[in-house]
Short mmCIF file of C-alpha atoms (C1' of nucleotides) in Angstrom, two decimals:
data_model
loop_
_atom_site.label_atom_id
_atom_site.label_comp_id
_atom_site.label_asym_id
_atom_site.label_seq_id
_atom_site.Cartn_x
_atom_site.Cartn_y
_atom_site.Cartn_z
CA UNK A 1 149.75 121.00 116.21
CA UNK A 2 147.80 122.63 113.31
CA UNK A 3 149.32 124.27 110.37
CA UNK A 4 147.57 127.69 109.69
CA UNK A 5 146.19 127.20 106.25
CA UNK A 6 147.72 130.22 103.40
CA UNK A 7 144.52 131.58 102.30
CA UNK A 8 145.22 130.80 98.98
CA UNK A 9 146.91 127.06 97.95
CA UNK A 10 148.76 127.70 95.13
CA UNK A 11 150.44 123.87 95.61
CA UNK A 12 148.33 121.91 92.92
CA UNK A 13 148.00 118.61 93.35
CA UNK A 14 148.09 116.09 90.14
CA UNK A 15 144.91 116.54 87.85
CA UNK A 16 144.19 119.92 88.86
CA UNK A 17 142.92 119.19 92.62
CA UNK A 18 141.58 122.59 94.39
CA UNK A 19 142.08 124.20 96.91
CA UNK A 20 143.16 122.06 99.81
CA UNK A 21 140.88 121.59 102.96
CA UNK A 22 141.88 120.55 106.58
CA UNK A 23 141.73 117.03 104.96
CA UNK A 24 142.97 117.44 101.50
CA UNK A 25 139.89 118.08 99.00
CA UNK A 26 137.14 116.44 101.03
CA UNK A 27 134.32 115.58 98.86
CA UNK A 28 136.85 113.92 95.73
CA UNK A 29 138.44 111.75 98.59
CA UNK A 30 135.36 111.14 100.16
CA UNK A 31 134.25 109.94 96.34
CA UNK A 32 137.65 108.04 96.31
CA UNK A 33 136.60 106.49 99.05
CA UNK A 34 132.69 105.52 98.69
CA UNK A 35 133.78 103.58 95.24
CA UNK A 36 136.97 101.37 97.37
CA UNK A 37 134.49 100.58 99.79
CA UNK A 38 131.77 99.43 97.18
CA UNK A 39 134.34 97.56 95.10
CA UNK A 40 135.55 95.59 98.53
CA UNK A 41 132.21 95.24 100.26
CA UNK A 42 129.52 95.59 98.10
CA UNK A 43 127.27 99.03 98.23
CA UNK A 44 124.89 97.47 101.38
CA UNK A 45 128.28 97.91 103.50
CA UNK A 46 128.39 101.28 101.98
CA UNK A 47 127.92 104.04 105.20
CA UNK A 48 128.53 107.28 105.74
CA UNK A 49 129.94 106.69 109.50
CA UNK A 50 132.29 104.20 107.49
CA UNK A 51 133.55 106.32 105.02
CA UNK A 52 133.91 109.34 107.76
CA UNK A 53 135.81 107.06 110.18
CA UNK A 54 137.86 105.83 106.94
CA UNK A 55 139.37 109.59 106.53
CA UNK A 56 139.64 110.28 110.26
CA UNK A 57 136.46 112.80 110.21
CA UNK A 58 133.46 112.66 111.68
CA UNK A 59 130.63 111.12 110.99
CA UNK A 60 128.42 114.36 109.87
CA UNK A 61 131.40 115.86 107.55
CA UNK A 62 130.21 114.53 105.03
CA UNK A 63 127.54 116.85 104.85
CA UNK A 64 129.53 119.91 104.23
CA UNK A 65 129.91 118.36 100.62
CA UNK A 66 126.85 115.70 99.66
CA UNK A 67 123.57 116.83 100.95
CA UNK A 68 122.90 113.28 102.05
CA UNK A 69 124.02 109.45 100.96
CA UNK A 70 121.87 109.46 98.25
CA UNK A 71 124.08 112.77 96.56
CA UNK A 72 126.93 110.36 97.48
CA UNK A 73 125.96 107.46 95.06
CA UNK A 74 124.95 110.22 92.47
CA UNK A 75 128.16 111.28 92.31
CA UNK A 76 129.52 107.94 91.93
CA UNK A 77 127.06 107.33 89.22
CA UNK A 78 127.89 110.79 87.25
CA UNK A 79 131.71 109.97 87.24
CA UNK A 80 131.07 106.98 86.35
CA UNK A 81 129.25 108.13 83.29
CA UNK A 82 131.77 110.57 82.35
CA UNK A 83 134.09 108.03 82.04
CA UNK A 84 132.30 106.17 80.65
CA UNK A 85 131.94 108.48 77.61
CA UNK A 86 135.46 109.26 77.52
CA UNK A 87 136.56 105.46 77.24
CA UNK A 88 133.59 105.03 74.07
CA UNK A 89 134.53 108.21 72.71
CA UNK A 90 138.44 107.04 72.58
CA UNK A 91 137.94 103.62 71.34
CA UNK A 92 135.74 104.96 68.28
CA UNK A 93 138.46 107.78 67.47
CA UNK A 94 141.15 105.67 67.56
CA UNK A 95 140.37 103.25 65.04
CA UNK A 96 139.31 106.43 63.05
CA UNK A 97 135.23 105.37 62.99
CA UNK A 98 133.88 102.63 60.51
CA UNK A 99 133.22 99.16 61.72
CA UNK A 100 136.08 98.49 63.42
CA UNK A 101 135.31 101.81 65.57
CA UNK A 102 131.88 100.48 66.80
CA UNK A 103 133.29 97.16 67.48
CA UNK A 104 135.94 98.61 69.74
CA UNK A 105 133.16 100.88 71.51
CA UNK A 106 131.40 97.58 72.35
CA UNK A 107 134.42 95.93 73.94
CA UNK A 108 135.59 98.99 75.77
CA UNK A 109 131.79 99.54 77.02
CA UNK A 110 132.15 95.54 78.25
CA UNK A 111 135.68 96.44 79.76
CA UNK A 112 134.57 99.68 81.77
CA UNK A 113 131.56 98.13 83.37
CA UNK A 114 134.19 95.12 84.10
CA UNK A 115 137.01 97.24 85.59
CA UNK A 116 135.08 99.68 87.15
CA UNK A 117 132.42 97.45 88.28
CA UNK A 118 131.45 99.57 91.68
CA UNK A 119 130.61 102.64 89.25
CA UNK A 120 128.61 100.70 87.22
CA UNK A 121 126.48 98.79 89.87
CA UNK A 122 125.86 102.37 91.04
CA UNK A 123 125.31 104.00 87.66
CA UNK A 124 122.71 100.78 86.40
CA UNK A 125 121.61 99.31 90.21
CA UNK A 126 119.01 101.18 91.42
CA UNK A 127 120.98 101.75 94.56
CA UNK A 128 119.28 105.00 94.42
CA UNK A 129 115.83 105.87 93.51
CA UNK A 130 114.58 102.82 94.17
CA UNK A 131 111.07 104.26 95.07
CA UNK A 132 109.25 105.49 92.12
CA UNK A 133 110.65 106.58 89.05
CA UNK A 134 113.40 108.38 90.62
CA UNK A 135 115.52 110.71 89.08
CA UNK A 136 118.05 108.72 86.46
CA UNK A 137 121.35 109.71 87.57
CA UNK A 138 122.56 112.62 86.22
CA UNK A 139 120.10 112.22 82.83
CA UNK A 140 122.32 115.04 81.04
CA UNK A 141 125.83 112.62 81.66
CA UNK A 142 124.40 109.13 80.80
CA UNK A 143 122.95 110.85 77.72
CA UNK A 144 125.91 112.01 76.32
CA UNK A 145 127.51 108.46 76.97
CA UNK A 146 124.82 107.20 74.95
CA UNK A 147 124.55 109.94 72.50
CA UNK A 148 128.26 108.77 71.68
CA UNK A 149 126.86 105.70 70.72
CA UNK A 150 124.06 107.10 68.32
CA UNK A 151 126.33 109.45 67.06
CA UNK A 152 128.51 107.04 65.76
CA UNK A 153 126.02 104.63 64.46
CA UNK A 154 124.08 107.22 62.51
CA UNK A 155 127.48 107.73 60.62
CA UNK A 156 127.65 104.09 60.04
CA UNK A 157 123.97 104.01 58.28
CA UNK A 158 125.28 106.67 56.40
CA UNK A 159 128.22 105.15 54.96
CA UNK A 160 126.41 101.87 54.20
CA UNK A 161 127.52 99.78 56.89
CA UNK A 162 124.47 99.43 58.99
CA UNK A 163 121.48 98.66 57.80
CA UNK A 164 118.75 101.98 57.61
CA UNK A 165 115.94 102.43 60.21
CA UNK A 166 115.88 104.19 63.69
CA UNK A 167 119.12 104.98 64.64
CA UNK A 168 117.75 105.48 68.27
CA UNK A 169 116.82 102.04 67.91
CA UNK A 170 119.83 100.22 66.39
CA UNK A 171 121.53 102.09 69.37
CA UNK A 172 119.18 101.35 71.69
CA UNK A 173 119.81 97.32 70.22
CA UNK A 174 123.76 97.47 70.90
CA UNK A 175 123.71 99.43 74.31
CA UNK A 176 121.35 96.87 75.46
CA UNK A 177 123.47 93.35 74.40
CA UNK A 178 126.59 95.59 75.87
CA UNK A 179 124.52 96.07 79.06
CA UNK A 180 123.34 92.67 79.40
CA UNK A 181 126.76 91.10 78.32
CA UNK A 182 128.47 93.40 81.25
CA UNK A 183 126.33 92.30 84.25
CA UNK A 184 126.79 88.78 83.21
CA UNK A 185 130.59 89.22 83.31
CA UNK A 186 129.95 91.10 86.44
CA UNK A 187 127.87 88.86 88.18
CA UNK A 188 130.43 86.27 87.33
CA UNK A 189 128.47 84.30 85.27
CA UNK A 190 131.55 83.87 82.56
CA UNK A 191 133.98 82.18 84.26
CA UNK A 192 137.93 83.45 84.02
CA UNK A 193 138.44 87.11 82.49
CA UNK A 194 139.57 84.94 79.26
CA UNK A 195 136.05 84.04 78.81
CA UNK A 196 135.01 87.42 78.99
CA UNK A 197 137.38 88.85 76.41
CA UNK A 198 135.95 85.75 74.39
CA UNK A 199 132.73 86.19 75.02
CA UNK A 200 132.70 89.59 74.13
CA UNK A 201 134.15 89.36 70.74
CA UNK A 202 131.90 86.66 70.02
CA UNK A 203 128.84 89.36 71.61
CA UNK A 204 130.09 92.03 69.16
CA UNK A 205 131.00 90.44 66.08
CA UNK A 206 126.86 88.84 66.54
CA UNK A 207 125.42 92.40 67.14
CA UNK A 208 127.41 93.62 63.92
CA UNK A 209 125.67 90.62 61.93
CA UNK A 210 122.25 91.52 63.42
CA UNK A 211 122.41 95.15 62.42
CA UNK A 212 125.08 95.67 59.89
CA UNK A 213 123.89 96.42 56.19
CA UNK B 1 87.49 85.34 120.56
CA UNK B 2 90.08 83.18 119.74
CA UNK B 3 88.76 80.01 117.89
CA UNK B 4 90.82 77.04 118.22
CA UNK B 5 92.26 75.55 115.86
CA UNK B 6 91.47 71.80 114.94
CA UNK B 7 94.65 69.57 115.15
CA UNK B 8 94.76 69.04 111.64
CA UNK B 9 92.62 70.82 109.15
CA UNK B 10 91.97 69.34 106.45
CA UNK B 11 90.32 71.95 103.97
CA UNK B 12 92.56 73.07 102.06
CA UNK B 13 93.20 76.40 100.06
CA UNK B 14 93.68 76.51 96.48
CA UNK B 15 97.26 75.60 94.88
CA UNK B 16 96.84 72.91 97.86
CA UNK B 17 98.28 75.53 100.83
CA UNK B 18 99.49 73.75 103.40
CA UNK B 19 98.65 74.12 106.85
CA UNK B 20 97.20 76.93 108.43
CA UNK B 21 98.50 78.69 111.23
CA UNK B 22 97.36 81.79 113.32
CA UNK B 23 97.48 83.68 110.97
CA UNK B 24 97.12 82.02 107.92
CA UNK B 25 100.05 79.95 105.60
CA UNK B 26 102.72 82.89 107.02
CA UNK B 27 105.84 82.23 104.64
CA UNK B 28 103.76 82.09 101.81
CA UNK B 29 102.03 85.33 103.06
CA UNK B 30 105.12 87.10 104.21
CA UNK B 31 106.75 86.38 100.53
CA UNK B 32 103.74 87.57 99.14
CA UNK B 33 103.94 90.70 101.43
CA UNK B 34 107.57 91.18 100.45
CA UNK B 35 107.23 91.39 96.77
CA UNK B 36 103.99 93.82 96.93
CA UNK B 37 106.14 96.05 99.09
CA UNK B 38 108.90 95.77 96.68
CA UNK B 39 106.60 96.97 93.61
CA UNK B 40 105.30 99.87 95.72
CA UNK B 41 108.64 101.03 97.46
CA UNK B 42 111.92 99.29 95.95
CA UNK B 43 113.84 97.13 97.82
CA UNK B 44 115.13 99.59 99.98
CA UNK B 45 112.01 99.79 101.79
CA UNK B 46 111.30 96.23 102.43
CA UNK B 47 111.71 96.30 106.65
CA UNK B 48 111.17 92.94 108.51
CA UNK B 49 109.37 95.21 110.63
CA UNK B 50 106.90 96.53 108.07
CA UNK B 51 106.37 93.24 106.45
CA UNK B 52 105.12 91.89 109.52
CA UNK B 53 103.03 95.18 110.83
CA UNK B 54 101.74 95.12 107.46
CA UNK B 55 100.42 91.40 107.86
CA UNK B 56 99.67 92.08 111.74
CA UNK B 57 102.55 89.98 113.23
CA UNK B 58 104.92 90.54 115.69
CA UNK B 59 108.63 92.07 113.91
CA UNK B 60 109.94 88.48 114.92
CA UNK B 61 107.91 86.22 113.67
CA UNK B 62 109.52 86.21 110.39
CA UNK B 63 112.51 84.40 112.07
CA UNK B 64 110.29 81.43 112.51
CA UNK B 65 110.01 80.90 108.83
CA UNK B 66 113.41 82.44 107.31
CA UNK B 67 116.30 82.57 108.25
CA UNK B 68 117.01 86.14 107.81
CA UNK B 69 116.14 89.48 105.67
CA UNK B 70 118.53 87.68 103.06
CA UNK B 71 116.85 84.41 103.09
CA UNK B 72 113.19 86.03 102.81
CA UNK B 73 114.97 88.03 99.74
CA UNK B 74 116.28 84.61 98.57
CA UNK B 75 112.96 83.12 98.28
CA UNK B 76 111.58 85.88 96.31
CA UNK B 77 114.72 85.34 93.69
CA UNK B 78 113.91 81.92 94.03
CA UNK B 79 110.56 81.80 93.42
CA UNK B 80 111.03 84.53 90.18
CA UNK B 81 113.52 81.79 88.66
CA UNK B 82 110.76 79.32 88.82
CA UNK B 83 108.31 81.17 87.42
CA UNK B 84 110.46 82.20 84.85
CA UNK B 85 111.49 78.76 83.25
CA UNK B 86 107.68 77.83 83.74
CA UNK B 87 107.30 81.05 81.21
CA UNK B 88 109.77 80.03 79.16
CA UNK B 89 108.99 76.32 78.40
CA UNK B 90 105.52 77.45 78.43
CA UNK B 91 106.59 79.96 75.36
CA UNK B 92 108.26 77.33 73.88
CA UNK B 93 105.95 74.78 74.26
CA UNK B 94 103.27 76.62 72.64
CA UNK B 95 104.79 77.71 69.28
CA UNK B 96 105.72 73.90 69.17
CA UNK B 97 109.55 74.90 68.95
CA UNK B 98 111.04 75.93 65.61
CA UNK B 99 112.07 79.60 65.35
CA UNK B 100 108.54 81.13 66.16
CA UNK B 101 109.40 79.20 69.82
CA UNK B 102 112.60 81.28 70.09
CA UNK B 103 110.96 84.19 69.17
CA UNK B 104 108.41 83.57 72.13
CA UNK B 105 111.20 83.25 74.15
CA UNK B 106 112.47 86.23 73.86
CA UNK B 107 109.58 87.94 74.34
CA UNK B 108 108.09 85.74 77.33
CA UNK B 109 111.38 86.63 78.92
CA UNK B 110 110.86 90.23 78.68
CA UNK B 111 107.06 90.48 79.29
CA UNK B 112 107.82 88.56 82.48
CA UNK B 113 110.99 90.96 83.89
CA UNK B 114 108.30 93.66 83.11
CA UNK B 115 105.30 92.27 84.52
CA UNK B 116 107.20 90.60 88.09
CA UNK B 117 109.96 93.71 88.15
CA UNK B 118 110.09 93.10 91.80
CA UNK B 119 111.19 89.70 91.27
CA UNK B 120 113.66 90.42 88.90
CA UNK B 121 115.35 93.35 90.28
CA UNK B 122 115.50 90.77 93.34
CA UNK B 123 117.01 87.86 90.95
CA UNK B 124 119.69 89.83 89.52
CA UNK B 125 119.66 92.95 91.41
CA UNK B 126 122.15 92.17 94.02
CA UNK B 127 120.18 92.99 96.75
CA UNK B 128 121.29 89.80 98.43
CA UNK B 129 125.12 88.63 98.49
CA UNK B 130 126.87 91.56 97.86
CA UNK B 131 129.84 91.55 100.17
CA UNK B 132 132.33 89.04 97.36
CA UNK B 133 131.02 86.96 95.08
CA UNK B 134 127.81 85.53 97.20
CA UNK B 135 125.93 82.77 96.46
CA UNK B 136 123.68 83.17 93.34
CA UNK B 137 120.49 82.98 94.07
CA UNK B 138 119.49 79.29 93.85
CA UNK B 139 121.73 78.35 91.22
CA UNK B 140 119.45 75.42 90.29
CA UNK B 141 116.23 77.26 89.92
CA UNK B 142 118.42 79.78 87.87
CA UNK B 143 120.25 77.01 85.96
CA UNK B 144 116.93 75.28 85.18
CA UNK B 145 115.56 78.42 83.39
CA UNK B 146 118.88 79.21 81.61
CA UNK B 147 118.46 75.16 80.53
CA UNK B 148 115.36 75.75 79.14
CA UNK B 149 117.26 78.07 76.62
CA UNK B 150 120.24 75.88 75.91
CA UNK B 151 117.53 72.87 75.20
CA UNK B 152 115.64 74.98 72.47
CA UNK B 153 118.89 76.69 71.28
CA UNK B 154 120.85 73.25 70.92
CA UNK B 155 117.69 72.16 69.43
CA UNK B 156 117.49 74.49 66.78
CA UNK B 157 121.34 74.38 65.84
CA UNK B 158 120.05 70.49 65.09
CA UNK B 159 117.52 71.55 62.78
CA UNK B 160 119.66 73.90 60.86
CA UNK B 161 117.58 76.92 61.99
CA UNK B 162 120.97 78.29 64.16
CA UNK B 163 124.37 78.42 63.29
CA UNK B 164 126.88 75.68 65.04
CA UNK B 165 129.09 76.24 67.16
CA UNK B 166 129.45 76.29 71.39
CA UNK B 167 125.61 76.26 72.34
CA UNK B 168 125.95 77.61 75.26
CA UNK B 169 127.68 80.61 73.59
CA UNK B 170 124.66 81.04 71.76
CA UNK B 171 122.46 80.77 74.53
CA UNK B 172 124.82 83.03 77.04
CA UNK B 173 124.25 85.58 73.82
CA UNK B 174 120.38 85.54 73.42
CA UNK B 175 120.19 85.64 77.36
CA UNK B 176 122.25 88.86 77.38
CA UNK B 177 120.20 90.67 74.90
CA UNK B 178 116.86 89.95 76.80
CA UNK B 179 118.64 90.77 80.10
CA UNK B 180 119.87 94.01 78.68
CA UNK B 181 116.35 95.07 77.00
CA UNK B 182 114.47 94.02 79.91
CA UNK B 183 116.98 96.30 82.25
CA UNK B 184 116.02 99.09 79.52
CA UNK B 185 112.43 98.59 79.90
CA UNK B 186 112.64 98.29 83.87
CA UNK B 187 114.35 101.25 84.23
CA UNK B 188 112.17 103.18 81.75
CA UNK B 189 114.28 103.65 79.78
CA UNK B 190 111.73 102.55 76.83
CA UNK B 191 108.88 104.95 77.21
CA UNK B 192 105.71 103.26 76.54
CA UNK B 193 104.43 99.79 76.63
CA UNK B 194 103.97 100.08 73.10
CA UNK B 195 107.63 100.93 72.99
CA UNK B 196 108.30 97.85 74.60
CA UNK B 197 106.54 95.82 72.78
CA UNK B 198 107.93 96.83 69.42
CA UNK B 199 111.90 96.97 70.63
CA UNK B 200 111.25 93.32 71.95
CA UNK B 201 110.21 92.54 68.29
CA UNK B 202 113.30 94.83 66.94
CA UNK B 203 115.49 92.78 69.41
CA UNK B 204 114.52 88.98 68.99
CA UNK B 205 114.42 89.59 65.46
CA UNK B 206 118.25 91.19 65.79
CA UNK B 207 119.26 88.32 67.54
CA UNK B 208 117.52 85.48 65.06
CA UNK B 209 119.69 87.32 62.24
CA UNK B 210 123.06 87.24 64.50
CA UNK B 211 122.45 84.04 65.72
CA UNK B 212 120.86 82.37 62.29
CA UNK B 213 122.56 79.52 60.36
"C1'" DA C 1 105.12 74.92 118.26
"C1'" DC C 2 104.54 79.44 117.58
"C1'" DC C 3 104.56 84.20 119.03
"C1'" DT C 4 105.99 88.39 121.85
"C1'" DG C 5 108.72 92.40 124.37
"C1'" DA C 6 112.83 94.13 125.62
"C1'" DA C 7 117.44 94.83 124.44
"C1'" DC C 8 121.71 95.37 121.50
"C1'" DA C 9 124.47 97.23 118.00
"C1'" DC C 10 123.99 99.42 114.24
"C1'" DC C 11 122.10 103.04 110.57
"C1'" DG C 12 121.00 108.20 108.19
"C1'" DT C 13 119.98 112.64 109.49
"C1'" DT C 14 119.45 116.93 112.26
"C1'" DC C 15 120.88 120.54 115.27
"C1'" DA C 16 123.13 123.27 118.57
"C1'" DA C 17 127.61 124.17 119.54
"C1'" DG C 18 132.53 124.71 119.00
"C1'" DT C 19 137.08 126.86 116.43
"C1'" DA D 1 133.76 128.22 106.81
"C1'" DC D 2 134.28 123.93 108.40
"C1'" DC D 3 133.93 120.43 111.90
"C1'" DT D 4 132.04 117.98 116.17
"C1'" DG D 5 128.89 115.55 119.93
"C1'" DA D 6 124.63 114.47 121.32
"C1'" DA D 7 120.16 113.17 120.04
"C1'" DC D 8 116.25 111.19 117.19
"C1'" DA D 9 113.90 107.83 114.67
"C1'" DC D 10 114.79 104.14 112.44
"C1'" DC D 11 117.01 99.29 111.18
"C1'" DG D 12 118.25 93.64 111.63
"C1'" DT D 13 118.96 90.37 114.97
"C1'" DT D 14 119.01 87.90 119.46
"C1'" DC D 15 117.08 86.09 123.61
"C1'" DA D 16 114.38 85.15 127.51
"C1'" DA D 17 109.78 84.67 128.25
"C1'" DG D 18 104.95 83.77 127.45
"C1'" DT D 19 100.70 80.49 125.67
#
DNA sequence: ACCTGAACACCGTTCAAGT
DNA sequence: ACCTGAACACCGTTCAAGT
């Protein structure tokens, strides 16, 4: 039997959800979903009839929400970058900037694209796009994840702890031994997650000494 | 007209082909096939189908000569790792080690993700094995070109040119930066080949000052 | 030995139709 | 508004059959 639906849900649900559909707010759970199926089966075993049949609705709801499997992965990929951000942004605040700030943005960069390794497969695979240049997901969000990142290294010239030059380019330097540090801890090329925490501080503390003052 | 085919021929192509058979050496061909439709389309449109309408085949015929889709994708890794440690030592080789043959290291390593992208979006793309942790493609081919490093780098922490310390630490290090900048590049990320170029010289000089006894 | 055609179990996507 | 079933044009893979 089907409960009529109040036209207006005032029951929020935690983290401000909206207004509830005949499944609960389709398109987040439908996210929810698409990531839990990439993180146990890779993204090749990622399908749309899966996800559907996953949350008991057909195979074409999906539509309704993502105008096709490629939206999907976007979507994946934006969230991923705003959190993304949002862990950087915290790790530099709370040690309250300086050198200790950027070497915390480095390991939390390593730890995201560790512990929310689906997201960042998507965000970095070329799961989408793959013909041509393709749009880069979401250019505006993985901007401001990197713009974190210049932000707080321009300070750093400033205050005499990095060496002078391009800032775009001293940022460009860390982002990309963060990058390539990640997919080797993702593609489980250091061994137990102890190596990785090693690894990393030994990655960060070397990136410091290559650009610091 | 159909011309048969002597029972062994004997003239043989360049690179000493092996073989011929109706339609040429087909595995090399069909690799070949695979990787030009890779640069032109991404590896999403790589079809067993096209490959072989492409090179005038039956759809099936590829099953004489791999396994499967995976296995044809699994030579092209392969055949990028060997090609890469050839670039590598080659690099090395010619700078007649020292620093200057690190240097060329890093930069072979780049120029070569940039030049055979197809290849190395295949290597470390995860376009094969992605459903748990997989096999990696090859490990020996990769483990010979990561050797190459680890022989130069263990080298050069003799002669005082590196710091001491866990060599293949080191090495894991320099290989993430060039994996990281040659993502970059790949993706576009760096605008010009120019740009390229002169963050590859940023980079490998980075990592010679992180890195440096 | 090598190749083919037909068939199977999947896909993403579209569209007319239901409530 | 939101959801469904049937249909279309694709896939990888298998298998019996051809030369």
């Amino acid at each position: 039997m089907l409960m009529p639906m109040p036209r207006k849900d005032t029951t929020k649900g935690p983290a401000g959800a909206r207004r509830a559909y005949h499944h609960g707010d389709l398109p987040r759970t439908m996210l929810a979903e698409a990531v839990r199926t990439i993180d146990r089966q890779g993204i090749a075993a990622l399908t749309l009839r899966g996800v559907g049949a996953k949350l008991g609705v057909s195979r074409n709801a999906l539509y309704r929400h993502f105008a096709n499997k490629d939206a999907l992965l976007l979507a994946v990929a934006a969230e991923g970058f705003r959190l993304l951000r949002v862990d950087l942004q915290g790790a530099w605040e709370q040690k309250g900037g300086g050198a200790l700030g950027l070497d915390a943005m480095g390991a939390a960069y390593i730890r995201f694209a560790v512990q929310h390794s689906s997201h960042y497969r998507v965000m970095f695979g070329r799961a989408l796009g793959e013909a041509g240049e393709a749009a880069s997901p979401d250019p505006s969000a993985s901007g401001d994840a990197f713009g974190t990142l210049v932000v707080a290294i321009d300070t750093l010239q400033r205050t005499g702890v990095l060496q002078g030059g391009d800032s775009l380019q001293l940022a460009r330097y860390a982002w990309a031994v963060v990058h390539g540090v990640s997919m080797l801890a993702i593609d489980g090329l250091l061994r137990t997650p102890a190596d990785v925490e090693e690894f990393t501080r030994f990655a960060v503390a070397r990136v410091r000494t290559g650009i610091g003052a």
